[in-house]
PDB file of C-alpha atoms in Angstrom:
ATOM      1  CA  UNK E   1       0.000   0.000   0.000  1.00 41.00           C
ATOM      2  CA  UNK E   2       1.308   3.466  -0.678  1.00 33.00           C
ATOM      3  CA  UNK E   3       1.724   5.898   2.020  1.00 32.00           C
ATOM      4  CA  UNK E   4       0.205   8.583   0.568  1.00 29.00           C
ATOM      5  CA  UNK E   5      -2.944  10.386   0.965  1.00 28.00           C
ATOM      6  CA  UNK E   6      -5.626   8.742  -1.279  1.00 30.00           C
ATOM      7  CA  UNK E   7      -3.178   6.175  -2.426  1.00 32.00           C
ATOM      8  CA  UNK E   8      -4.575   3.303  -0.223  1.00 41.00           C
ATOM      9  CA  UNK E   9      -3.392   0.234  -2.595  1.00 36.00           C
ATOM     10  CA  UNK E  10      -3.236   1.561  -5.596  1.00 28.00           C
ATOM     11  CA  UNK E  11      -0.781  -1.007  -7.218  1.00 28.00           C
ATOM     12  CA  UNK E  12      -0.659  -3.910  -9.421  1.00 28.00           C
ATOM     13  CA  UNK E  13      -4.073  -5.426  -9.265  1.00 33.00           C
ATOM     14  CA  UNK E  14      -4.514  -8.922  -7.308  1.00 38.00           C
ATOM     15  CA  UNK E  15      -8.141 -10.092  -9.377  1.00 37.00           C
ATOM     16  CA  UNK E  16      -8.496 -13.639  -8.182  1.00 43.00           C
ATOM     17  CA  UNK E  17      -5.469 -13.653  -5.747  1.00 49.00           C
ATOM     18  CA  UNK E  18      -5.626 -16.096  -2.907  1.00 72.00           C
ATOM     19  CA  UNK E  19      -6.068 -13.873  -0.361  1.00 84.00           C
ATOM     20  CA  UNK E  20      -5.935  -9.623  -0.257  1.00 89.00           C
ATOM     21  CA  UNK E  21      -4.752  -7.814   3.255  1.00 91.00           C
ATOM     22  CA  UNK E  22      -4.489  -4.187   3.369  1.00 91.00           C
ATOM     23  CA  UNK E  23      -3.599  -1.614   6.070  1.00 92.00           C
ATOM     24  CA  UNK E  24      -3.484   1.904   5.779  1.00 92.00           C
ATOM     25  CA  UNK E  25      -4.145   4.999   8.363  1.00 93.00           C
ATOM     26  CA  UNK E  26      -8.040   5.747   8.865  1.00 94.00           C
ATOM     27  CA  UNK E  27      -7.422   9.312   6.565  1.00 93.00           C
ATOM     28  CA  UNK E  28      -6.052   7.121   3.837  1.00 92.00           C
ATOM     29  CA  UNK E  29      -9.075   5.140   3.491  1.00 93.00           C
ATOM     30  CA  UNK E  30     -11.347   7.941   3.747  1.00 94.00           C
ATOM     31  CA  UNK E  31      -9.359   9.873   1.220  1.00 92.00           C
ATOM     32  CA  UNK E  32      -9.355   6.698  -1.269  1.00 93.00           C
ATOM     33  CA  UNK E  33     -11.192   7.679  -4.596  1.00 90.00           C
ATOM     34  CA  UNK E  34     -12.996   4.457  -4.769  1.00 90.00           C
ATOM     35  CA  UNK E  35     -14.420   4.349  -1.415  1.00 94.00           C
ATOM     36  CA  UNK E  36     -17.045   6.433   0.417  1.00 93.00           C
ATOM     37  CA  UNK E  37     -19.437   5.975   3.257  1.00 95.00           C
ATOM     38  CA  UNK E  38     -22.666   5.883   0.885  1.00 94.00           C
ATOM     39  CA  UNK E  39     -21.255   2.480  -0.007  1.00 96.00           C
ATOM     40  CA  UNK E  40     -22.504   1.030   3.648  1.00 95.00           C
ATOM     41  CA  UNK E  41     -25.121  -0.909   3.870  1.00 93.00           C
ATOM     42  CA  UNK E  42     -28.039   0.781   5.583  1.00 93.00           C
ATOM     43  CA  UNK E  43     -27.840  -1.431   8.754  1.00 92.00           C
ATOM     44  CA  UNK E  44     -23.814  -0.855   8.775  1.00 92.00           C
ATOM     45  CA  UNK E  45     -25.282   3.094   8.987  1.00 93.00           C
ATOM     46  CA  UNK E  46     -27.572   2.436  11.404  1.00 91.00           C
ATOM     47  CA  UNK E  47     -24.975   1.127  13.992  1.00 91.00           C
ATOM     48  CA  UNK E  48     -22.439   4.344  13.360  1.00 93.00           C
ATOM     49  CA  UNK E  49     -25.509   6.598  15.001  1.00 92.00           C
ATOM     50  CA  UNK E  50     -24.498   4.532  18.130  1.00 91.00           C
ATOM     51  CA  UNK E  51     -20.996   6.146  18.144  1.00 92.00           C
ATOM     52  CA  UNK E  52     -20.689   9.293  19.795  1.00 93.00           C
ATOM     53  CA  UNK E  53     -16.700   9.281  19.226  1.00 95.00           C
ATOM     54  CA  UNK E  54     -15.878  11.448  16.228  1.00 95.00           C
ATOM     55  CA  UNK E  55     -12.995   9.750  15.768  1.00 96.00           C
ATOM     56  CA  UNK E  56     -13.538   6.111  16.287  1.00 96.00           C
ATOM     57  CA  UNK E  57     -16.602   6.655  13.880  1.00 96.00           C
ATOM     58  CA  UNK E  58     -14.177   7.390  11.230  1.00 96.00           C
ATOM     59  CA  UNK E  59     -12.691   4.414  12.239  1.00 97.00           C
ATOM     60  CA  UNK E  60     -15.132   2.026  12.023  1.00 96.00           C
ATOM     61  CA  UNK E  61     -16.185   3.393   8.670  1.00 96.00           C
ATOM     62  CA  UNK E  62     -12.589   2.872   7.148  1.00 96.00           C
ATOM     63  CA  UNK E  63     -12.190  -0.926   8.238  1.00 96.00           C
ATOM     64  CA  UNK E  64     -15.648  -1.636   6.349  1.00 96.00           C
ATOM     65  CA  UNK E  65     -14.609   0.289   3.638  1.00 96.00           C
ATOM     66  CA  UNK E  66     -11.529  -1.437   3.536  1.00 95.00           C
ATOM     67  CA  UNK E  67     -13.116  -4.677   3.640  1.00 95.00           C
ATOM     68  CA  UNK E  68     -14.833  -4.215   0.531  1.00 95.00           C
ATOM     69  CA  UNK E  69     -11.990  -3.025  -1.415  1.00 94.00           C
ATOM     70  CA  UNK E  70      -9.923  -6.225  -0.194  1.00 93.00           C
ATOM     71  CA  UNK E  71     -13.120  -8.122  -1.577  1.00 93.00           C
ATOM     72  CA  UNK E  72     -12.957  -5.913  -4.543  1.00 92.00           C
ATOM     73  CA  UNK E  73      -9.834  -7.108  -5.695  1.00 91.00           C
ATOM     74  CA  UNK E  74     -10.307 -10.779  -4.757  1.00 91.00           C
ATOM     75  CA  UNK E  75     -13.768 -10.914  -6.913  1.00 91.00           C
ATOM     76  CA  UNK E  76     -13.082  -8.686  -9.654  1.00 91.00           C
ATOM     77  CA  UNK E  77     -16.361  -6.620  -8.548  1.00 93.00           C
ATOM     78  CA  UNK E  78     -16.200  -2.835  -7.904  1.00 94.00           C
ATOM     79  CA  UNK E  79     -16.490  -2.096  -4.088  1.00 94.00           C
ATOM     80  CA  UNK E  80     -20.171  -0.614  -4.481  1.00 94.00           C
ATOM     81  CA  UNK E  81     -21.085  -4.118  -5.529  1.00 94.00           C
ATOM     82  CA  UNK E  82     -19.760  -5.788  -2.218  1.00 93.00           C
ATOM     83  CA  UNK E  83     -22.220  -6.703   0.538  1.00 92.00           C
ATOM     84  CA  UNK E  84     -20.001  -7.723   3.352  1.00 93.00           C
ATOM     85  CA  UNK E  85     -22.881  -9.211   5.681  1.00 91.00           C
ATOM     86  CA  UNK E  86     -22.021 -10.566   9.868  1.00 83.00           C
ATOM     87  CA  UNK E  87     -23.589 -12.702  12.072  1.00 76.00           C
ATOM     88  CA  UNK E  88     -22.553 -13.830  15.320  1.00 68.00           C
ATOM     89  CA  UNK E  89     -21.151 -16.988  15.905  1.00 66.00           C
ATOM     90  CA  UNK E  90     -22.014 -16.762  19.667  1.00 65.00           C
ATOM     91  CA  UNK E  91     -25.901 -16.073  19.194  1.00 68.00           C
ATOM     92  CA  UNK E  92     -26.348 -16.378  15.825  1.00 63.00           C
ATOM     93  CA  UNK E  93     -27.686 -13.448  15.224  1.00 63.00           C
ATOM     94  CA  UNK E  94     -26.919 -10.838  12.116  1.00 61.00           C
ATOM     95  CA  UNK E  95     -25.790  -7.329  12.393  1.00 58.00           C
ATOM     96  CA  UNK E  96     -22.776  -7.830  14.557  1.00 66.00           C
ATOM     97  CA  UNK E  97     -20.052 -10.724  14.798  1.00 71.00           C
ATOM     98  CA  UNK E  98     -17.740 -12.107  12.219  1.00 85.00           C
ATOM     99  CA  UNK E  99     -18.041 -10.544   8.437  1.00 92.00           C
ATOM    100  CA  UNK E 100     -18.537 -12.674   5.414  1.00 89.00           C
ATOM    101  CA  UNK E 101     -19.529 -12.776   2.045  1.00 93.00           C
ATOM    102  CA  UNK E 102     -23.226 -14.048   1.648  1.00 92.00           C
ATOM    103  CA  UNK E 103     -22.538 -14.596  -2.410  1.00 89.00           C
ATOM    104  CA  UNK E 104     -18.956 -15.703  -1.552  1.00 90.00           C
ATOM    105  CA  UNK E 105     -19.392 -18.816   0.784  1.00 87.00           C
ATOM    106  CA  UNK E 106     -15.367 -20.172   0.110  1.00 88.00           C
ATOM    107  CA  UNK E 107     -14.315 -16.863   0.933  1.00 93.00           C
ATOM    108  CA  UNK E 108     -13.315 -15.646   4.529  1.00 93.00           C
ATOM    109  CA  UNK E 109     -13.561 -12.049   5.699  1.00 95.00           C
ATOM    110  CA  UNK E 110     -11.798 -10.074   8.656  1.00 96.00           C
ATOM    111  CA  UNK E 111     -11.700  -6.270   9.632  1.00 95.00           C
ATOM    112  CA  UNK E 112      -9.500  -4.445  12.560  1.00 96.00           C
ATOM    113  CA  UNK E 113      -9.520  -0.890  13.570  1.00 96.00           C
ATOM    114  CA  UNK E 114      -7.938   1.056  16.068  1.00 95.00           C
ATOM    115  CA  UNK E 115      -7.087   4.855  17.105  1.00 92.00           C
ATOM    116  CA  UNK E 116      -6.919   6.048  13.471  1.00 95.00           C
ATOM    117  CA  UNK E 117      -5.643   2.563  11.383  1.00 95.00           C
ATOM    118  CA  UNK E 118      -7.813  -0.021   9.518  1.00 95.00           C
ATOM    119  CA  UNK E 119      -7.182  -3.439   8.464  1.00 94.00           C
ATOM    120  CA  UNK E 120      -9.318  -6.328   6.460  1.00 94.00           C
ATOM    121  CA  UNK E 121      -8.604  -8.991   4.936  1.00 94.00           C
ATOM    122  CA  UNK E 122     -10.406 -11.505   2.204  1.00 93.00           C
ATOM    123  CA  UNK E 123      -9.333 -15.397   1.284  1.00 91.00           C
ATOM    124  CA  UNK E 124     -10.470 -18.715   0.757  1.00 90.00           C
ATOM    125  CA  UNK E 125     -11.062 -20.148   3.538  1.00 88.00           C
ATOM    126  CA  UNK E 126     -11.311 -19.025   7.608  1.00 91.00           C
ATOM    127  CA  UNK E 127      -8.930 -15.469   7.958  1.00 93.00           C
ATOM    128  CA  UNK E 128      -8.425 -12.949  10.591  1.00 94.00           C
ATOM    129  CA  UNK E 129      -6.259  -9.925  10.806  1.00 95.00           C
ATOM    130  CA  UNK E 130      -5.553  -7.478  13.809  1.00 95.00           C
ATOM    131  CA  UNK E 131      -3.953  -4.264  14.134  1.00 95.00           C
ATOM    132  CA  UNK E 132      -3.149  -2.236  16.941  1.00 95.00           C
ATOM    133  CA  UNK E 133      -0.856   1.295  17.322  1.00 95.00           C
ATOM    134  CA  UNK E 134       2.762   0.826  17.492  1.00 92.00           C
ATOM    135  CA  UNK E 135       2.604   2.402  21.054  1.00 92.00           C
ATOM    136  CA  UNK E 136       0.314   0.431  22.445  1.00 90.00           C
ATOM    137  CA  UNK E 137       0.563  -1.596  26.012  1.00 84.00           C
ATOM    138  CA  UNK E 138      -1.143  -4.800  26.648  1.00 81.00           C
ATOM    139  CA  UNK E 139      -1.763  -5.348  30.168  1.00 74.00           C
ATOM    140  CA  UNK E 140      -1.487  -5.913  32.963  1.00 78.00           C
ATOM    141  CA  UNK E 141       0.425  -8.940  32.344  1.00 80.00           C
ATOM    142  CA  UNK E 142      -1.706 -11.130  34.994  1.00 80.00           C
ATOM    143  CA  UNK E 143      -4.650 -10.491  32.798  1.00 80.00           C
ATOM    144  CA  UNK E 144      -2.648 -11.822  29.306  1.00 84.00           C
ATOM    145  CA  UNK E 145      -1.030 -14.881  31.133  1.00 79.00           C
ATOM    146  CA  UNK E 146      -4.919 -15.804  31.684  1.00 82.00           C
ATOM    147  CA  UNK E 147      -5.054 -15.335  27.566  1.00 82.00           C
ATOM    148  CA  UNK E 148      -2.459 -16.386  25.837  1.00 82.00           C
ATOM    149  CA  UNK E 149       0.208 -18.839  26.791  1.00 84.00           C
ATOM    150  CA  UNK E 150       2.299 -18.399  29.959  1.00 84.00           C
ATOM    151  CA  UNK E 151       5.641 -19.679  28.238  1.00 84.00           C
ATOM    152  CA  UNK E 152       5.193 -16.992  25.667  1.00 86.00           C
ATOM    153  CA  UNK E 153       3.823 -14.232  28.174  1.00 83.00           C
ATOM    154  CA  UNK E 154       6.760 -15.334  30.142  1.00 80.00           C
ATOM    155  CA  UNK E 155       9.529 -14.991  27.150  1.00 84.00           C
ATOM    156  CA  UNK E 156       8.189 -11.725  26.529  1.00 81.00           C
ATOM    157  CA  UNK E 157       8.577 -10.410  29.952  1.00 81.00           C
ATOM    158  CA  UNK E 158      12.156 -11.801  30.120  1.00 85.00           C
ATOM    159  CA  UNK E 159      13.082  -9.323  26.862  1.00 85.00           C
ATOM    160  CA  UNK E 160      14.676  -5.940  27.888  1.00 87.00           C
ATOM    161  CA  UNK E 161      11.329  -4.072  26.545  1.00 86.00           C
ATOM    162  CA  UNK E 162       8.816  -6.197  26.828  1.00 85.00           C
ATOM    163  CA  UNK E 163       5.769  -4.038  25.384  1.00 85.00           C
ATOM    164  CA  UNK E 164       6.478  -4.944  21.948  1.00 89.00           C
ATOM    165  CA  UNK E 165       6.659  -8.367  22.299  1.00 89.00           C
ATOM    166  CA  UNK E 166       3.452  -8.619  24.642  1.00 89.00           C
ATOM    167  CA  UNK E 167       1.619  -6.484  21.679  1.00 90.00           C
ATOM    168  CA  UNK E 168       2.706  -8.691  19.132  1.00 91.00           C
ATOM    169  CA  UNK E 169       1.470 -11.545  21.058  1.00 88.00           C
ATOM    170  CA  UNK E 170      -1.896 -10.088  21.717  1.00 91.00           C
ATOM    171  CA  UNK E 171      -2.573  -9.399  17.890  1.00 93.00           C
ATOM    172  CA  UNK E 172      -1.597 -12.500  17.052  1.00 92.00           C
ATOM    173  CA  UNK E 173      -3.980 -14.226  19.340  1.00 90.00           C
ATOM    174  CA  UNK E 174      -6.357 -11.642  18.288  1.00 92.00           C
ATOM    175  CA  UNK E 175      -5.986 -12.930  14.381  1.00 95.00           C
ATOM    176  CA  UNK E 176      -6.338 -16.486  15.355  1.00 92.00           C
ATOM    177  CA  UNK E 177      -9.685 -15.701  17.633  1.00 92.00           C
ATOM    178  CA  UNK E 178     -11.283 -13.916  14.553  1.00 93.00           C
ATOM    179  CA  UNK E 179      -9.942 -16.404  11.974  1.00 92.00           C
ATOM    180  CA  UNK E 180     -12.715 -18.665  14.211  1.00 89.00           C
ATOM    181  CA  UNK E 181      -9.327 -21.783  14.517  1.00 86.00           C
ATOM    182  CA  UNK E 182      -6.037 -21.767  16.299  1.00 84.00           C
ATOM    183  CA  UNK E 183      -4.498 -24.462  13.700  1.00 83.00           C
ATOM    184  CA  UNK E 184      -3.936 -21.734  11.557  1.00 87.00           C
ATOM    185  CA  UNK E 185      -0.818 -19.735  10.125  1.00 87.00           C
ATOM    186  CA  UNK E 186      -0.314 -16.680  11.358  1.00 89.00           C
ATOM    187  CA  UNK E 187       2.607 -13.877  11.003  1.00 87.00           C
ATOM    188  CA  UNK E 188       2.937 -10.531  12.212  1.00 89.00           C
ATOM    189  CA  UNK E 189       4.911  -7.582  11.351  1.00 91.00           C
ATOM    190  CA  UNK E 190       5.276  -3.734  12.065  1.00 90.00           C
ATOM    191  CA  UNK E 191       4.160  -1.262   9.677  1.00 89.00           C
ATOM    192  CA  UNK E 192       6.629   1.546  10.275  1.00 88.00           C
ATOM    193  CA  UNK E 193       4.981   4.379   8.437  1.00 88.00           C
ATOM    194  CA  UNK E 194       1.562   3.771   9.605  1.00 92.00           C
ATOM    195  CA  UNK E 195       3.423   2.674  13.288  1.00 92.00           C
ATOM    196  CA  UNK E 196       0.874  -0.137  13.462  1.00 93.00           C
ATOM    197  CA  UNK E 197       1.595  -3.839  14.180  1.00 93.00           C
ATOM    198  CA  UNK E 198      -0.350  -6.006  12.156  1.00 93.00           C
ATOM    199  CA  UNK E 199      -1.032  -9.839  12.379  1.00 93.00           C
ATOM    200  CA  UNK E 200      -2.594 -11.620   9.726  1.00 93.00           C
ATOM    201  CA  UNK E 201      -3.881 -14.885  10.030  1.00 92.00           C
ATOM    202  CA  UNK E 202      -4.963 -18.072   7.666  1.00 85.00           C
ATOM    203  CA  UNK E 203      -5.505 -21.730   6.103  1.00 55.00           C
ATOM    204  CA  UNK E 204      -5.386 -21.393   2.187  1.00 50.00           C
ATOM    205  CA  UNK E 205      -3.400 -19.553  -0.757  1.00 40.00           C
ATOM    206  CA  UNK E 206      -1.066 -19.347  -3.334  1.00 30.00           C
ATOM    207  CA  UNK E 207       2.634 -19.229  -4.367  1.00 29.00           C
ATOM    208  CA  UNK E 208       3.410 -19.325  -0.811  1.00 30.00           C
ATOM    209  CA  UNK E 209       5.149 -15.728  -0.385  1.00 32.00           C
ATOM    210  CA  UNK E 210       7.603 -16.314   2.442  1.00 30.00           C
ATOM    211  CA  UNK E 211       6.921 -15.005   5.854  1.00 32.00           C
ATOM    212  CA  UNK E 212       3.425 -14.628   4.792  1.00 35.00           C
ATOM    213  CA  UNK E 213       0.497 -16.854   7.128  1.00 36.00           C
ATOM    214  CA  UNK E 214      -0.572 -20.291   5.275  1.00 34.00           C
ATOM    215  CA  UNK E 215       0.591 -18.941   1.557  1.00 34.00           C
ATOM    216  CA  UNK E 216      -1.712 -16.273   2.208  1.00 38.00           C
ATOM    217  CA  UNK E 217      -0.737 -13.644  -0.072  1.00 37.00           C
ATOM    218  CA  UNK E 218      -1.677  -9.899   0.891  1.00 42.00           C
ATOM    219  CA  UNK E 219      -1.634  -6.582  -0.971  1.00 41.00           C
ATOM    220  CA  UNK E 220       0.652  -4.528   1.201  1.00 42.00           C
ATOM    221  CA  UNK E 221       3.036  -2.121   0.322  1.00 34.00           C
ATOM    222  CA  UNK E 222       2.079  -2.240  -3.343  1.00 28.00           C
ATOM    223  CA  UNK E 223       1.880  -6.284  -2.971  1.00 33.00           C
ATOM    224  CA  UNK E 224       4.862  -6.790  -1.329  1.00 35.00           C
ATOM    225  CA  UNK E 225       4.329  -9.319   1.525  1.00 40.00           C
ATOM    226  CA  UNK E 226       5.578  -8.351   4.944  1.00 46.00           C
ATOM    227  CA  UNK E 227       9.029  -9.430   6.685  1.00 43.00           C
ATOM    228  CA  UNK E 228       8.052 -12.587   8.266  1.00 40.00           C
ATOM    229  CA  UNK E 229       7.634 -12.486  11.702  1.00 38.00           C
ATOM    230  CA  UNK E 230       8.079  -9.089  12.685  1.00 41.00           C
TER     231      UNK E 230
END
């Protein structure tokens, strides 16, 4: 993805790709030429009235615009012709819970957003992504070791710093929870000019671009994958 204003993926076009991850700033996504908030469904409009946050509005409304360009280039189909749909897998409900494709039952579907970033994600198969700021503390640590597991809680506490480390263990496990599995390939990395870290995680692909979760291979950077594991 380009870092400039407007310029939210605006590379080489991945039609029919396994699997398309972008992340880009909140004003990125807004400013993207083929994306605006008419696009939303009306019940995705109806649930931004419940926001009272400027700014996490803005949010919200990025990651589901996001989401349907990801789905844009997997399908072929301009974003105005994406429904993105969710249901709960908890009460089985609609309106809230995991996104997915209603016409696209082999494809997965995952959003993130947080303090001015978006992420989303689209693939065969179950995926989940997570981002979170750069800057950002997980804690305390007797609430993660309840989490996520206490020989990895406990190897990041050992490390000189160990907020980075806990944060890139929280969105991974993050990833995994909304990917629905924990068998699942997962990678994360930091996206220095947004200062996000991003974890993406998933089952199926294509050409297998190293350091990337299961083969999945994302749009970032103007498609280049991310380093593997950081």
């Amino acid at each position: 993805m380009s870092s400039g204003p407007g310029r939210v993926g605006t590379g080489p076009g991945r039609v029919g790709a396994a699997a398309v991850a972008l992340v880009a700033t909140t004003a990125e996504v807004l400013a993207h030429p083929e994306l605006d908030e008419g696009l939303l469904a009306p019940w995705e409009r109806h649930r931004l009235t419940g926001i009272r946050v400027p700014s996490r509005r803005d949010d919200v409304v990025a990651a589901r615009l996001l989401l349907r360009l990801c789905a844009s280039r997997v399908t072929g189909l301009p974003p105005r012709d994406v429904t993105p749909a969710q249901r709960c897998p908890g009460c089985g409900r609609d309106g809230h819970g995991r996104p997915y494709l209603p016409d696209r039952p082999g494809l997965g579907a995952s959003l993130s957003h947080a303090d001015g970033l978006a992420a989303a994600v689209v693939g065969p198969g179950p995926v989940g992504i997570d981002v979170e700021p750069l800057t950002r503390r997980p804690g305390p640590v007797s609430v993660l070791r309840r989490l996520l597991p206490h020989d990895e809680v406990d190897a990041a506490c050992a490390e000189p710093d160990p907020g980075p480390a806990l944060l890139r263990l929280w969105v991974r496990r993050e990833a995994l929870f909304k990917a629905g599995r924990d068998d699942v390939g997962v990678t994360t990395w930091t996206d220095r000019d947004r200062a996000a870290v991003v974890a993406l995680a998933g089952t199926d692909g294509a050409d297998g671009a190293d350091g990337v979760a299961g083969g999945l291979l994302p749009s970032l950077s103007l498609g280049q994958a991310p380093p593997s594991g950081r």
